[in-house]
Coordinates of C-alpha atoms in Angstrom, one line a residue:
Chain A
X231 CA 57.0 -10.7 77.1
X232 CA 57.7 -14.7 76.6
X233 CA 56.9 -14.8 72.8
X234 CA 58.3 -17.9 71.4
X235 CA 59.5 -17.2 68.0
X236 CA 60.3 -20.2 65.4
X237 CA 63.9 -19.9 66.6
X238 CA 63.2 -21.3 69.7
X239 CA 62.6 -24.5 68.3
X240 CA 66.1 -26.9 68.3
X241 CA 64.8 -29.4 66.3
X242 CA 63.4 -27.5 62.9
X243 CA 64.3 -29.8 59.7
X244 CA 67.8 -28.5 58.7
X245 CA 66.7 -27.9 55.3
X246 CA 66.3 -24.2 54.2
X247 CA 62.5 -22.6 54.9
X248 CA 60.1 -22.2 51.8
X249 CA 59.2 -18.8 53.0
X250 CA 61.3 -16.5 55.2
X251 CA 59.5 -13.1 56.5
X252 CA 61.1 -10.5 58.3
X253 CA 59.5 -7.5 59.8
X254 CA 56.5 -7.3 57.5
X255 CA 54.4 -3.9 58.0
X256 CA 51.6 -2.6 55.9
X257 CA 49.8 0.6 56.5
X258 CA 46.3 1.4 55.2
X259 CA 46.3 5.5 55.1
X260 CA 47.3 6.2 59.0
X261 CA 46.1 2.8 60.2
X262 CA 48.8 0.3 61.0
X263 CA 47.4 -3.5 59.5
X264 CA 50.1 -5.0 60.6
X265 CA 53.5 -4.4 62.1
X266 CA 57.0 -6.1 62.5
X267 CA 55.7 -9.5 61.7
X268 CA 58.3 -12.1 61.2
X269 CA 58.3 -16.1 60.8
X270 CA 59.5 -18.9 58.5
X271 CA 57.5 -21.4 56.6
X272 CA 59.4 -24.9 55.6
X273 CA 58.3 -27.2 53.1
X274 CA 55.2 -29.9 54.1
X275 CA 54.0 -27.3 56.7
X276 CA 50.9 -26.3 57.5
X277 CA 50.9 -22.5 59.3
X278 CA 48.2 -20.9 61.0
X279 CA 47.4 -17.4 61.5
X280 CA 44.8 -17.3 64.0
X281 CA 43.3 -13.8 65.4
X282 CA 40.0 -11.8 65.9
X283 CA 38.7 -10.2 63.3
X284 CA 40.4 -6.9 62.3
X285 CA 43.6 -8.3 63.2
X286 CA 45.2 -8.2 60.1
X287 CA 45.5 -11.9 59.2
X288 CA 44.0 -11.3 55.6
X289 CA 46.1 -8.5 55.3
X290 CA 49.3 -10.6 56.1
X291 CA 48.6 -13.4 53.8
X292 CA 47.9 -10.6 51.3
X293 CA 51.2 -9.3 51.6
X294 CA 52.7 -12.9 51.7
X295 CA 51.3 -13.7 48.5
X296 CA 52.1 -11.1 46.6
X297 CA 48.7 -10.0 46.1
X298 CA 49.5 -6.4 48.2
X299 CA 52.3 -4.8 48.1
X300 CA 54.3 -4.6 51.8
X301 CA 55.4 -1.3 53.0
X302 CA 58.3 -2.7 55.3
X303 CA 60.1 -5.5 55.6
X304 CA 61.3 -8.6 53.2
X305 CA 59.3 -11.6 52.0
X306 CA 62.3 -14.2 50.4
X307 CA 60.7 -17.4 48.7
X308 CA 62.7 -20.0 47.9
X309 CA 62.0 -21.4 44.0
X310 CA 61.2 -24.7 42.6
X311 CA 65.2 -24.0 41.0
X312 CA 66.4 -23.2 44.7
X313 CA 67.2 -19.7 44.0
X314 CA 66.1 -17.3 46.9
X315 CA 64.0 -14.3 45.5
X316 CA 62.5 -11.1 47.4
X317 CA 58.9 -10.7 46.8
X318 CA 59.3 -7.1 46.0
X319 CA 61.8 -7.2 43.7
X320 CA 60.2 -9.3 41.3
X321 CA 59.1 -8.3 38.2
X322 CA 55.2 -8.7 37.7
X323 CA 55.4 -11.3 35.3
X324 CA 57.3 -13.6 37.6
X325 CA 55.0 -12.6 40.3
X326 CA 52.1 -13.8 38.1
X327 CA 54.2 -16.7 36.9
X328 CA 54.5 -18.2 40.2
X329 CA 51.5 -17.1 41.3
X330 CA 49.7 -19.6 38.8
X331 CA 53.0 -22.4 39.0
X332 CA 54.3 -22.1 42.3
X333 CA 51.4 -21.0 44.5
X334 CA 47.7 -21.5 45.2
X335 CA 45.1 -19.3 46.5
X336 CA 41.8 -20.3 47.9
X337 CA 39.6 -17.8 48.6
X338 CA 36.5 -18.0 51.6
X339 CA 34.0 -17.2 49.0
X340 CA 34.6 -20.0 46.5
X341 CA 32.7 -17.5 43.9
X342 CA 35.9 -15.3 44.0
X343 CA 38.0 -18.3 43.5
X344 CA 35.8 -20.3 40.8
X345 CA 34.9 -19.2 36.9
X346 CA 30.9 -19.7 38.1
X347 CA 30.0 -19.7 34.1
X348 CA 32.8 -22.4 33.1
X349 CA 32.2 -26.5 33.9
X350 CA 34.1 -27.9 36.8
X351 CA 36.7 -29.6 34.3
X352 CA 37.3 -26.1 32.6
X353 CA 37.4 -24.8 36.0
X354 CA 40.4 -27.6 37.3
X355 CA 41.8 -26.8 33.5
X356 CA 42.5 -23.4 33.3
X357 CA 46.0 -23.6 35.3
X358 CA 47.3 -26.4 33.5
X359 CA 46.3 -24.8 30.2
X360 CA 47.9 -21.7 31.4
X361 CA 51.3 -23.4 31.6
X362 CA 51.0 -24.4 28.3
X363 CA 49.0 -28.0 28.3
X364 CA 47.5 -28.0 24.9
X365 CA 46.5 -31.6 25.1
X366 CA 42.9 -31.9 25.3
X367 CA 42.6 -35.6 26.4
X368 CA 45.3 -35.1 29.0
X369 CA 43.4 -31.9 30.5
X370 CA 40.4 -33.7 30.8
X371 CA 42.1 -36.5 32.1
X372 CA 43.5 -34.8 34.8
X373 CA 40.4 -32.8 35.8
X374 CA 38.7 -35.6 36.2
X375 CA 41.4 -37.4 38.3
X376 CA 41.4 -34.3 40.7
X377 CA 37.6 -33.8 40.9
X378 CA 37.9 -37.6 42.4
X379 CA 40.7 -36.4 44.6
X380 CA 38.6 -33.9 46.3
X381 CA 35.5 -36.7 46.3
X382 CA 33.3 -35.0 43.7
X383 CA 31.8 -37.6 41.5
X384 CA 33.1 -37.9 37.7
X385 CA 29.6 -37.4 36.4
X386 CA 29.8 -33.7 37.6
X387 CA 32.6 -32.9 35.1
X388 CA 30.9 -30.7 33.0
X389 CA 28.7 -29.2 35.3
X390 CA 28.9 -25.5 36.0
X391 CA 30.1 -24.9 39.9
X392 CA 26.9 -22.9 40.2
X393 CA 25.2 -26.2 40.2
X394 CA 27.5 -27.4 43.3
X395 CA 26.4 -27.0 47.0
X396 CA 28.7 -24.6 48.8
X397 CA 31.2 -27.7 50.3
X398 CA 31.6 -28.9 46.4
X399 CA 32.2 -25.5 45.6
X400 CA 35.0 -24.9 48.0
X401 CA 36.5 -28.8 47.0
X402 CA 36.4 -27.8 43.3
X403 CA 38.6 -24.5 44.0
X404 CA 41.1 -26.4 45.9
X405 CA 41.4 -29.0 42.8
X406 CA 41.4 -26.1 40.4
X407 CA 44.7 -24.7 42.5
X408 CA 46.6 -28.2 43.1
X409 CA 46.6 -29.2 39.9
X410 CA 49.2 -27.5 38.8
X411 CA 50.9 -29.0 42.0
X412 CA 51.9 -25.9 43.8
X413 CA 54.7 -25.9 46.5
X414 CA 52.6 -23.3 48.5
X415 CA 49.2 -22.7 49.0
X416 CA 47.5 -19.7 50.3
X417 CA 44.0 -19.9 52.1
X418 CA 41.7 -17.5 53.2
X419 CA 39.1 -19.3 55.9
X420 CA 39.0 -21.9 53.6
X421 CA 35.8 -23.7 55.8
X422 CA 34.5 -19.9 56.9
X423 CA 31.5 -20.3 54.8
X424 CA 30.3 -24.2 55.2
X425 CA 28.6 -25.9 58.1
X426 CA 30.4 -27.7 60.5
X427 CA 29.8 -31.1 59.0
X428 CA 31.3 -30.3 55.7
X429 CA 34.1 -28.2 57.5
X430 CA 35.5 -31.4 59.3
X431 CA 35.1 -33.3 55.8
X432 CA 37.1 -30.6 54.0
X433 CA 39.7 -30.2 57.1
X434 CA 40.4 -33.6 56.4
X435 CA 40.9 -33.7 53.0
X436 CA 42.9 -31.1 52.8
X437 CA 45.4 -32.5 55.4
X438 CA 45.3 -35.5 53.6
X439 CA 45.9 -33.8 50.4
X440 CA 48.7 -31.6 51.9
X441 CA 50.8 -34.8 53.4
X442 CA 50.4 -36.2 50.2
X443 CA 51.9 -33.6 48.3
X444 CA 54.2 -32.4 50.5
X445 CA 52.5 -28.7 50.3
X446 CA 53.2 -25.7 52.5
X447 CA 50.2 -23.7 53.4
X448 CA 49.3 -20.8 55.1
X449 CA 45.7 -21.0 56.8
X450 CA 44.1 -18.1 57.7
X451 CA 41.0 -18.8 60.6
X452 CA 39.6 -17.2 63.1
X453 CA 38.4 -20.7 64.2
X454 CA 40.8 -22.1 66.3
X455 CA 39.2 -25.4 66.0
X456 CA 40.3 -25.7 62.4
X457 CA 43.7 -24.3 63.2
X458 CA 44.2 -27.4 65.7
X459 CA 43.3 -29.8 63.5
X460 CA 45.0 -28.4 60.5
X461 CA 47.9 -26.5 61.3
X462 CA 51.6 -27.7 62.4
X463 CA 52.3 -24.2 64.0
X464 CA 50.4 -21.3 64.9
X465 CA 50.9 -17.2 64.4
X466 CA 48.4 -15.2 67.2
X467 CA 47.8 -11.8 65.5
X468 CA 46.6 -9.2 67.3
X469 CA 46.1 -5.6 66.0
X470 CA 48.6 -6.3 63.4
X471 CA 51.3 -7.6 65.5
X472 CA 52.2 -11.0 66.4
X473 CA 51.8 -12.2 69.5
X474 CA 52.6 -15.5 70.2
X475 CA 53.9 -18.2 67.6
X476 CA 54.6 -21.8 68.4
X477 CA 53.6 -25.1 67.7
X478 CA 49.8 -25.5 67.3
X479 CA 49.3 -28.0 70.6
X480 CA 51.8 -25.7 72.3
X481 CA 50.1 -22.7 71.7
X482 CA 46.7 -24.4 72.6
X483 CA 47.5 -26.2 75.2
X484 CA 50.0 -23.9 77.3
X485 CA 48.9 -20.2 75.9
X486 CA 51.6 -17.5 77.4
X487 CA 50.4 -14.5 76.2
X488 CA 47.1 -12.9 77.8
X489 CA 45.4 -12.3 74.7
X490 CA 46.3 -15.7 73.9
X491 CA 44.6 -17.0 76.9
X492 CA 41.9 -15.5 76.4
X493 CA 41.1 -16.8 72.9
X494 CA 42.0 -20.1 74.0
X495 CA 39.4 -19.7 76.7
X496 CA 36.8 -18.5 74.8
X497 CA 37.2 -21.5 72.7
X498 CA 34.0 -23.9 72.5
X499 CA 35.1 -27.6 74.2
Chain B
X111 CA 45.6 21.7 4.2
X112 CA 49.3 20.7 2.9
X113 CA 48.6 17.5 1.4
X114 CA 49.6 16.8 -2.2
X115 CA 46.3 15.3 -2.5
X116 CA 43.9 18.2 -1.1
X117 CA 45.7 20.7 -3.4
X118 CA 43.8 19.3 -6.3
X119 CA 40.5 18.4 -4.0
X120 CA 38.0 20.0 -6.2
X121 CA 34.4 19.3 -7.3
X122 CA 34.9 15.7 -7.7
X123 CA 35.1 15.4 -4.0
X124 CA 31.9 17.0 -3.5
X125 CA 33.9 20.0 -1.7
X126 CA 35.2 17.7 1.1
X127 CA 39.2 17.0 1.4
X128 CA 40.6 14.0 -0.5
X129 CA 39.1 10.9 1.1
X130 CA 36.7 13.0 3.4
X131 CA 39.1 13.0 6.2
X132 CA 41.2 16.0 7.0
X133 CA 45.3 15.3 6.3
X134 CA 46.3 15.8 10.0
X135 CA 44.2 12.6 10.4
X136 CA 45.4 10.7 8.0
X137 CA 48.7 11.1 9.2
X138 CA 47.8 10.3 12.7
X139 CA 46.2 7.0 11.4
X140 CA 49.1 6.5 9.2
X141 CA 51.5 6.4 12.5
X142 CA 49.3 4.3 13.9
X143 CA 49.2 1.8 11.1
X144 CA 53.0 1.6 11.1
X145 CA 53.2 1.3 14.2
X146 CA 50.7 -1.8 14.2
X147 CA 52.9 -3.3 10.8
X148 CA 56.1 -3.2 13.5
X149 CA 54.3 -5.3 16.3
X150 CA 52.5 -7.4 14.1
X151 CA 49.1 -8.4 15.8
X152 CA 49.5 -5.6 18.4
X153 CA 46.0 -3.7 18.7
X154 CA 47.4 -0.1 18.6
X155 CA 45.4 2.7 20.2
X156 CA 44.1 5.4 17.8
X157 CA 42.1 8.9 17.9
X158 CA 39.1 7.6 15.8
X159 CA 37.0 9.9 14.2
X160 CA 33.2 10.2 13.9
X161 CA 32.5 9.4 10.3
X162 CA 29.4 10.0 8.7
X163 CA 27.9 6.6 9.3
X164 CA 27.1 4.7 12.3
X165 CA 29.7 2.6 14.4
X166 CA 29.1 -1.4 13.3
X167 CA 29.1 0.2 10.0
X168 CA 32.6 0.0 9.3
X169 CA 33.7 3.3 10.4
X170 CA 37.4 1.6 11.4
X171 CA 37.8 0.4 8.2
X172 CA 37.0 3.2 6.5
X173 CA 39.2 5.3 8.4
X174 CA 42.0 3.0 7.0
X175 CA 41.3 3.2 3.8
X176 CA 41.2 6.7 3.7
X177 CA 44.4 7.3 5.3
X178 CA 45.6 4.8 2.6
X179 CA 44.0 5.5 -0.5
X180 CA 45.8 7.6 -3.3
X181 CA 44.8 8.5 -6.7
X182 CA 46.1 5.5 -8.5
X183 CA 44.3 3.0 -6.3
X184 CA 41.5 1.1 -7.5
X185 CA 39.4 0.0 -4.5
X186 CA 37.2 -3.1 -4.0
X187 CA 34.7 -3.2 -1.0
X188 CA 33.0 -6.4 -0.3
X189 CA 30.2 -7.5 2.6
X190 CA 29.8 -11.0 3.2
X191 CA 32.2 -11.8 0.2
X192 CA 29.6 -9.9 -1.8
X193 CA 29.8 -6.5 -3.7
X194 CA 26.6 -5.7 -4.5
X195 CA 25.4 -5.7 -0.8
X196 CA 23.7 -2.6 1.2
X197 CA 27.3 -1.8 3.3
X198 CA 29.7 -2.5 0.6
X199 CA 27.4 -0.5 -2.2
X200 CA 27.4 2.4 0.4
X201 CA 31.2 2.4 1.5
X202 CA 32.0 2.1 -2.6
X203 CA 29.8 5.0 -3.0
X204 CA 31.3 7.1 -0.4
X205 CA 35.0 6.6 -1.8
X206 CA 33.8 7.5 -5.3
X207 CA 32.7 11.0 -4.3
X208 CA 35.2 11.8 -1.9
X209 CA 38.4 10.4 -4.0
X210 CA 37.1 9.8 -7.4
X211 CA 39.1 6.7 -7.7
X212 CA 38.5 3.9 -9.8
X213 CA 36.4 0.9 -8.2
X214 CA 36.5 -2.6 -9.2
X215 CA 34.5 -6.0 -8.4
X216 CA 37.8 -7.8 -9.3
X217 CA 39.8 -9.2 -6.8
X218 CA 42.9 -9.3 -9.1
X219 CA 42.7 -6.0 -10.5
X220 CA 42.2 -4.0 -7.2
X221 CA 44.7 -2.5 -5.1
X222 CA 43.2 -2.2 -1.6
X223 CA 40.3 -4.2 -0.7
X224 CA 37.9 -3.3 2.7
X225 CA 36.0 -6.6 3.6
X226 CA 33.6 -7.4 6.2
X227 CA 32.9 -10.7 6.9
X228 CA 35.4 -12.5 4.0
X229 CA 39.0 -12.7 2.4
X230 CA 38.1 -13.0 -1.3
X231 CA 38.9 -16.5 -2.3
X232 CA 41.5 -15.1 -5.5
X233 CA 44.5 -15.5 -3.2
X234 CA 45.7 -11.9 -2.6
X235 CA 49.4 -11.0 -3.9
X236 CA 51.9 -8.8 -3.0
X237 CA 51.3 -5.1 -3.0
X238 CA 47.8 -5.3 -2.5
X239 CA 46.1 -4.1 0.8
X240 CA 43.5 -5.8 2.4
X241 CA 41.6 -3.8 5.1
X242 CA 39.1 -5.6 7.8
X243 CA 36.4 -3.8 9.5
X244 CA 36.6 -4.7 13.1
X245 CA 34.0 -4.9 15.7
X246 CA 35.2 -6.0 18.6
X247 CA 39.5 -6.1 18.5
X248 CA 40.0 -7.4 21.5
X249 CA 40.1 -11.2 21.7
X250 CA 40.2 -12.1 25.5
X251 CA 37.3 -9.5 25.8
X252 CA 34.7 -12.4 26.9
X253 CA 37.5 -13.9 29.0
X254 CA 38.3 -10.8 30.7
X255 CA 36.3 -7.7 31.0
X256 CA 39.0 -5.2 32.3
X257 CA 40.8 -3.7 29.4
X258 CA 43.5 -3.0 31.8
X259 CA 43.9 -6.6 32.6
X260 CA 43.6 -7.5 29.1
X261 CA 46.9 -5.7 28.2
X262 CA 48.8 -7.0 31.3
X263 CA 47.8 -10.4 29.3
X264 CA 48.6 -9.4 26.0
X265 CA 52.1 -8.1 27.6
X266 CA 52.7 -11.2 29.1
X267 CA 51.5 -13.5 26.8
X268 CA 49.1 -15.0 29.2
X269 CA 46.9 -16.7 27.0
X270 CA 45.7 -19.7 29.1
X271 CA 42.2 -18.3 29.4
X272 CA 41.5 -18.5 25.6
X273 CA 41.9 -22.3 25.6
X274 CA 39.6 -22.7 28.1
X275 CA 37.0 -21.4 25.9
X276 CA 38.0 -24.2 23.0
X277 CA 37.9 -26.6 26.0
X278 CA 34.7 -25.7 27.0
X279 CA 33.2 -26.1 23.4
X280 CA 34.8 -29.5 22.8
X281 CA 33.4 -30.6 26.3
X282 CA 30.1 -29.7 25.3
X283 CA 29.6 -30.4 21.5
X284 CA 32.6 -32.7 21.3
X285 CA 34.1 -30.4 18.6
X286 CA 35.3 -26.4 18.9
X287 CA 32.2 -24.8 17.7
X288 CA 33.5 -21.0 17.0
X289 CA 33.0 -20.5 13.3
X290 CA 33.7 -17.1 12.9
X291 CA 36.3 -14.5 14.4
X292 CA 38.2 -17.8 15.5
X293 CA 41.4 -16.4 17.7
X294 CA 44.6 -16.9 16.0
X295 CA 48.4 -16.2 16.9
X296 CA 50.3 -13.9 15.1
X297 CA 54.0 -14.3 14.2
X298 CA 53.7 -16.6 17.7
X299 CA 53.2 -14.0 19.8
X300 CA 50.3 -11.8 19.6
X301 CA 46.6 -13.1 19.9
X302 CA 44.6 -11.8 17.6
X303 CA 40.8 -11.6 16.6
X304 CA 40.8 -11.9 12.8
X305 CA 37.6 -9.8 12.7
X306 CA 34.1 -11.6 12.0
X307 CA 35.5 -13.8 9.1
X308 CA 34.3 -17.4 8.8
X309 CA 37.1 -19.8 10.5
X310 CA 37.0 -20.7 6.5
X311 CA 39.4 -18.1 5.7
X312 CA 41.4 -18.2 8.6
X313 CA 44.1 -20.3 6.3
X314 CA 44.3 -17.5 4.0
X315 CA 45.9 -14.8 6.6
X316 CA 48.8 -17.2 7.3
X317 CA 52.1 -15.8 5.3
X318 CA 49.8 -14.1 2.5
X319 CA 51.9 -12.1 0.5
X320 CA 49.2 -9.1 0.8
X321 CA 49.4 -6.4 3.7
X322 CA 46.3 -7.1 6.0
X323 CA 45.3 -4.1 8.4
X324 CA 42.5 -4.1 10.7
X325 CA 40.5 -1.4 12.1
X326 CA 38.4 -0.7 14.6
X327 CA 36.5 2.5 14.7
X328 CA 34.3 2.2 18.2
X329 CA 37.1 0.5 19.9
X330 CA 39.6 2.8 18.8
X331 CA 42.5 0.2 17.7
X332 CA 44.1 -0.4 14.8
X333 CA 46.1 -3.7 14.1
X334 CA 47.7 -5.3 11.3
X335 CA 49.5 -8.8 10.0
X336 CA 52.3 -7.8 7.3
X337 CA 53.0 -9.6 4.3
X338 CA 54.5 -13.1 4.8
X339 CA 53.5 -13.1 8.6
X340 CA 53.1 -16.8 10.4
X341 CA 49.5 -16.6 11.6
X342 CA 47.8 -19.5 13.4
X343 CA 44.8 -20.8 14.8
X344 CA 44.7 -21.7 18.0
X345 CA 43.9 -25.5 18.5
X346 CA 44.8 -28.7 21.1
X347 CA 47.0 -31.1 19.5
X348 CA 44.5 -33.8 19.8
X349 CA 41.5 -31.8 18.4
X350 CA 43.4 -29.9 15.3
X351 CA 41.9 -26.5 13.8
X352 CA 39.9 -27.8 11.0
X353 CA 37.5 -25.8 8.1
X354 CA 34.1 -25.7 7.2
X355 CA 33.5 -28.3 4.5
X356 CA 30.3 -28.5 2.3
X357 CA 29.2 -31.9 0.7
X358 CA 28.3 -29.8 -2.7
X359 CA 29.9 -27.6 -4.9
X360 CA 28.3 -23.9 -5.5
X361 CA 25.0 -24.3 -7.4
X362 CA 25.9 -21.6 -9.8
X363 CA 29.5 -22.3 -10.7
X364 CA 30.6 -25.3 -9.5
X365 CA 33.1 -24.4 -7.4
X366 CA 34.0 -27.0 -4.5
X367 CA 36.9 -25.1 -2.9
X368 CA 35.2 -22.0 -2.2
X369 CA 32.8 -20.6 1.3
X370 CA 29.2 -21.1 0.3
X371 CA 26.2 -19.5 1.4
X372 CA 23.0 -21.1 2.2
X373 CA 20.2 -19.4 0.0
X374 CA 16.2 -20.1 0.7
X375 CA 14.6 -19.9 -2.8
X376 CA 11.3 -20.6 -2.3
X377 CA 8.7 -21.3 0.8
X378 CA 8.5 -25.1 0.8
X379 CA 11.9 -25.9 1.9
X380 CA 13.9 -25.4 -1.1
X381 CA 17.6 -24.0 -0.4
X382 CA 21.0 -23.5 -2.4
X383 CA 24.3 -23.4 -1.5
X384 CA 26.0 -20.6 -3.6
X385 CA 29.6 -19.1 -3.3
X386 CA 29.6 -16.2 -1.0
X387 CA 32.3 -14.3 -2.9
X388 CA 30.7 -13.0 -5.9
X389 CA 33.7 -12.0 -8.3
X390 CA 35.0 -15.6 -7.8
X391 CA 31.4 -17.3 -8.6
X392 CA 31.0 -14.7 -11.7
X393 CA 34.7 -15.5 -12.7
X394 CA 34.5 -19.0 -12.7
X395 CA 31.0 -18.8 -14.5
X396 CA 33.0 -16.9 -17.1
X397 CA 36.0 -19.1 -17.4
X398 CA 33.5 -22.2 -18.1
X399 CA 31.4 -19.8 -20.3
X400 CA 34.7 -19.4 -22.5
X401 CA 35.6 -23.2 -22.8

């Protein structure tokens, strides 16, 4: 089977990968949700994970972001200080610290990732306060700055997200994650609940922010359009197995695996 | 019963064991208290007993006091700073009946002060113990509803969330409006709810020479601030912690440094501000009369 792996590509940067996943497996009872998945993620790279519903995308994302313990394989993360750590070996304290400093997690439903009864400012400021910011003026200043970065008008700083539209809530969730300058962000169907015009704007914004901040991201999506716009590289999952991976354009324009071919041909042009 | 106290429990204690609780229960509670003193601000679970009064009336404080009290102790009980309110009177009577120990209204004479809502204005000294009745011991409760998660947050010192609450106050009202049960950090480690005392009393907890014990009966938790332990009220560097101030002194004793209650005195909008600490107010008046 002609599955391209990241290692086939000769012009990878010399830099070491941010994340190295090898042989990842996760079972729920007798059902294998993920099997033998391996990939690398380099700084500044956006990796798209695509596949049909039930193919293990979200399980993969949850394992890689240490929200779920993996059963098999290793996930190696290179910290800001350059040290490489194996996620399963980390203490819970370190994992939680990583999750709120070096990582971000954007949920499909903004209600899962936001505190709906707190103001937008407090939502953005929460991570700053969690890592020790104790100056109200600075926290508020940064919150306002991030609000404008995600194109929400400054006047909404003290409004609660309940009063925001779906697109605004999703942008607020992104601001809330990016304010602590993470290096790696996990996104589970970030545009899943938005209508098409709002989707496009959000994708544009995301791509801009990732470029600007040199952010690496893993984006789970079932929407190949989103993947094409956003991701540098793709990983195609089916039945918990990675059937194909490679540069986005390569995978979408010249799919090798029969399943990928089917997936691509079913895409609306 | 083998306790020295119970051996002499006679008609004076109304047929109950000394201080109502049996000796095994007292021992269990003392163990929890020792642990609490060893880890300032940490909430120690204990097997809280049914008490002959409803939850919310001070069952936690009463169990702590009952496990501490000895024949030589002098007990003072206050509620909202006053010795003569229903709750204070009932609890004092309860201990009179079940222990026969001396009771007092004077802070300086007491060895144990059981309190609800206030710390006496008269500074506490070494060898005194103040027992707080705590309704909700968990400072993170309104931030995180899961007990398993709040315990983890304490274990890992993840206290960012509580600042979010202060942030919201300032964003909405321009200042922190939390005026009682104001969260504190004990010994630079554990976040603690100081029971519903006004934030006016928070500075009194800091480096206090007395032992401070907190009992929550319904929630089954005991925690403590040992003598001379730093207790810091949370704040932002640009919005420092402040306490309440009044623009007039106490209308009865003239004290300008005490916590004042607003009292409605007629139906034409008449109000007066008086010390909430009745013992402090009386001793001020006595001192003035003596002059």
